[in-house]
């Protein structure tokens, strides 16, 4: 694991899992918001999966712009994206890696393959995947 970490509350994790279950059989997606440059997610914003697919996700551009603008207006920033894997491990797929837009973002994945679901966090830099610490508070 790298020295990066993501800190989330139990409430945020519950929101993520609930959104993933509600979107099944499709992958869900959403954004994590917190202090700029920080490692603690203060909010989870559920977004529409524009791909409406069970195997890929595409953040709805309008949802992304809205969340980013609202966060910026409050002095916050998007810290990363969350999406679900409905039947596979919580690990970035080749498509996830190819679509990773920002090396500073967290890429959290919740797997619904297990009960309870498993949430893991990664950094993706230049195609390289590093699992990071996920701390629950």
GROMACS .gro file of C-alpha atoms in nm:
model
  137
    1UNK     CA    1   0.000   0.000   0.000
    2UNK     CA    2   0.111   0.354  -0.068
    3UNK     CA    3   0.130   0.632   0.191
    4UNK     CA    4  -0.196   0.781   0.065
    5UNK     CA    5  -0.516   0.713   0.252
    6UNK     CA    6  -0.886   0.784   0.240
    7UNK     CA    7  -1.082   0.849   0.559
    8UNK     CA    8  -1.459   0.794   0.552
    9UNK     CA    9  -1.733   0.777   0.810
   10UNK     CA   10  -1.957   0.477   0.860
   11UNK     CA   11  -2.247   0.695   0.738
   12UNK     CA   12  -2.071   0.764   0.406
   13UNK     CA   13  -1.989   0.396   0.361
   14UNK     CA   14  -2.354   0.311   0.426
   15UNK     CA   15  -2.463   0.568   0.165
   16UNK     CA   16  -2.223   0.417  -0.089
   17UNK     CA   17  -2.346   0.062  -0.026
   18UNK     CA   18  -2.712   0.169  -0.035
   19UNK     CA   19  -2.661   0.347  -0.369
   20UNK     CA   20  -2.477   0.044  -0.511
   21UNK     CA   21  -2.759  -0.188  -0.409
   22UNK     CA   22  -3.024   0.048  -0.546
   23UNK     CA   23  -2.851   0.067  -0.886
   24UNK     CA   24  -2.793  -0.308  -0.925
   25UNK     CA   25  -2.782  -0.474  -1.178
   26UNK     CA   26  -2.602  -0.166  -1.316
   27UNK     CA   27  -2.279  -0.028  -1.178
   28UNK     CA   28  -2.331   0.278  -0.964
   29UNK     CA   29  -2.109   0.582  -0.942
   30UNK     CA   30  -2.069   0.886  -0.723
   31UNK     CA   31  -1.822   1.145  -0.602
   32UNK     CA   32  -1.641   1.199  -0.274
   33UNK     CA   33  -1.605   1.559  -0.156
   34UNK     CA   34  -1.377   1.700   0.115
   35UNK     CA   35  -1.120   1.966   0.196
   36UNK     CA   36  -0.895   2.050  -0.104
   37UNK     CA   37  -0.585   1.830  -0.084
   38UNK     CA   38  -0.730   1.647   0.215
   39UNK     CA   39  -0.773   1.276   0.276
   40UNK     CA   40  -1.109   1.280   0.457
   41UNK     CA   41  -1.431   1.246   0.260
   42UNK     CA   42  -1.691   1.472   0.415
   43UNK     CA   43  -1.967   1.390   0.165
   44UNK     CA   44  -2.074   1.128  -0.086
   45UNK     CA   45  -2.276   1.248  -0.385
   46UNK     CA   46  -2.461   0.978  -0.578
   47UNK     CA   47  -2.439   1.038  -0.953
   48UNK     CA   48  -2.614   0.888  -1.252
   49UNK     CA   49  -2.426   0.623  -1.448
   50UNK     CA   50  -2.470   0.761  -1.800
   51UNK     CA   51  -2.358   0.423  -1.940
   52UNK     CA   52  -2.647   0.243  -1.763
   53UNK     CA   53  -2.434  -0.072  -1.774
   54UNK     CA   54  -2.361  -0.369  -1.551
   55UNK     CA   55  -1.993  -0.370  -1.655
   56UNK     CA   56  -1.885  -0.005  -1.693
   57UNK     CA   57  -1.969   0.333  -1.549
   58UNK     CA   58  -1.963   0.682  -1.692
   59UNK     CA   59  -2.024   0.969  -1.453
   60UNK     CA   60  -2.306   1.182  -1.587
   61UNK     CA   61  -2.127   1.505  -1.694
   62UNK     CA   62  -2.407   1.725  -1.557
   63UNK     CA   63  -2.389   1.554  -1.218
   64UNK     CA   64  -2.011   1.592  -1.214
   65UNK     CA   65  -2.023   1.962  -1.300
   66UNK     CA   66  -2.297   2.025  -1.042
   67UNK     CA   67  -2.111   1.849  -0.760
   68UNK     CA   68  -1.780   2.016  -0.849
   69UNK     CA   69  -1.939   2.363  -0.866
   70UNK     CA   70  -2.132   2.320  -0.540
   71UNK     CA   71  -1.820   2.189  -0.363
   72UNK     CA   72  -1.608   2.476  -0.496
   73UNK     CA   73  -1.870   2.730  -0.383
   74UNK     CA   74  -1.826   2.596  -0.028
   75UNK     CA   75  -1.444   2.582  -0.037
   76UNK     CA   76  -1.443   2.204  -0.087
   77UNK     CA   77  -1.318   1.982  -0.369
   78UNK     CA   78  -1.388   1.651  -0.537
   79UNK     CA   79  -1.148   1.399  -0.380
   80UNK     CA   80  -1.238   1.106  -0.600
   81UNK     CA   81  -1.492   0.877  -0.755
   82UNK     CA   82  -1.671   0.571  -0.619
   83UNK     CA   83  -1.826   0.300  -0.830
   84UNK     CA   84  -1.950  -0.054  -0.786
   85UNK     CA   85  -1.863  -0.391  -0.927
   86UNK     CA   86  -2.178  -0.599  -0.915
   87UNK     CA   87  -2.026  -0.948  -0.952
   88UNK     CA   88  -1.648  -0.905  -0.939
   89UNK     CA   89  -1.379  -0.807  -0.692
   90UNK     CA   90  -1.333  -0.449  -0.572
   91UNK     CA   91  -1.028  -0.394  -0.794
   92UNK     CA   92  -0.987  -0.159  -1.092
   93UNK     CA   93  -1.064  -0.318  -1.428
   94UNK     CA   94  -0.863  -0.226  -1.739
   95UNK     CA   95  -1.151   0.006  -1.834
   96UNK     CA   96  -1.138   0.171  -1.491
   97UNK     CA   97  -0.765   0.231  -1.534
   98UNK     CA   98  -0.803   0.369  -1.886
   99UNK     CA   99  -1.075   0.611  -1.771
  100UNK     CA  100  -0.897   0.735  -1.456
  101UNK     CA  101  -0.884   1.113  -1.517
  102UNK     CA  102  -0.682   1.244  -1.223
  103UNK     CA  103  -0.377   1.088  -1.055
  104UNK     CA  104  -0.458   1.277  -0.733
  105UNK     CA  105  -0.807   1.129  -0.703
  106UNK     CA  106  -0.917   0.839  -0.490
  107UNK     CA  107  -1.080   0.555  -0.683
  108UNK     CA  108  -1.300   0.367  -0.437
  109UNK     CA  109  -1.474   0.050  -0.550
  110UNK     CA  110  -1.746  -0.140  -0.367
  111UNK     CA  111  -1.797  -0.505  -0.458
  112UNK     CA  112  -2.147  -0.646  -0.425
  113UNK     CA  113  -2.007  -0.995  -0.483
  114UNK     CA  114  -1.989  -1.035  -0.105
  115UNK     CA  115  -2.232  -0.988   0.182
  116UNK     CA  116  -2.153  -0.754   0.339
  117UNK     CA  117  -2.016  -0.563   0.038
  118UNK     CA  118  -1.643  -0.485   0.036
  119UNK     CA  119  -1.511  -0.133  -0.017
  120UNK     CA  120  -1.149  -0.070  -0.120
  121UNK     CA  121  -0.962   0.241  -0.231
  122UNK     CA  122  -0.695   0.292  -0.497
  123UNK     CA  123  -0.478   0.552  -0.665
  124UNK     CA  124  -0.425   0.515  -1.039
  125UNK     CA  125  -0.124   0.699  -1.178
  126UNK     CA  126  -0.004   0.649  -1.534
  127UNK     CA  127  -0.182   0.316  -1.553
  128UNK     CA  128  -0.025   0.189  -1.229
  129UNK     CA  129  -0.267   0.080  -0.957
  130UNK     CA  130  -0.183   0.124  -0.587
  131UNK     CA  131  -0.420   0.019  -0.313
  132UNK     CA  132  -0.434   0.280  -0.039
  133UNK     CA  133  -0.543   0.267   0.321
  134UNK     CA  134  -0.916   0.306   0.377
  135UNK     CA  135  -0.978   0.430   0.731
  136UNK     CA  136  -1.325   0.425   0.879
  137UNK     CA  137  -1.410   0.671   1.157
   0.00000   0.00000   0.00000
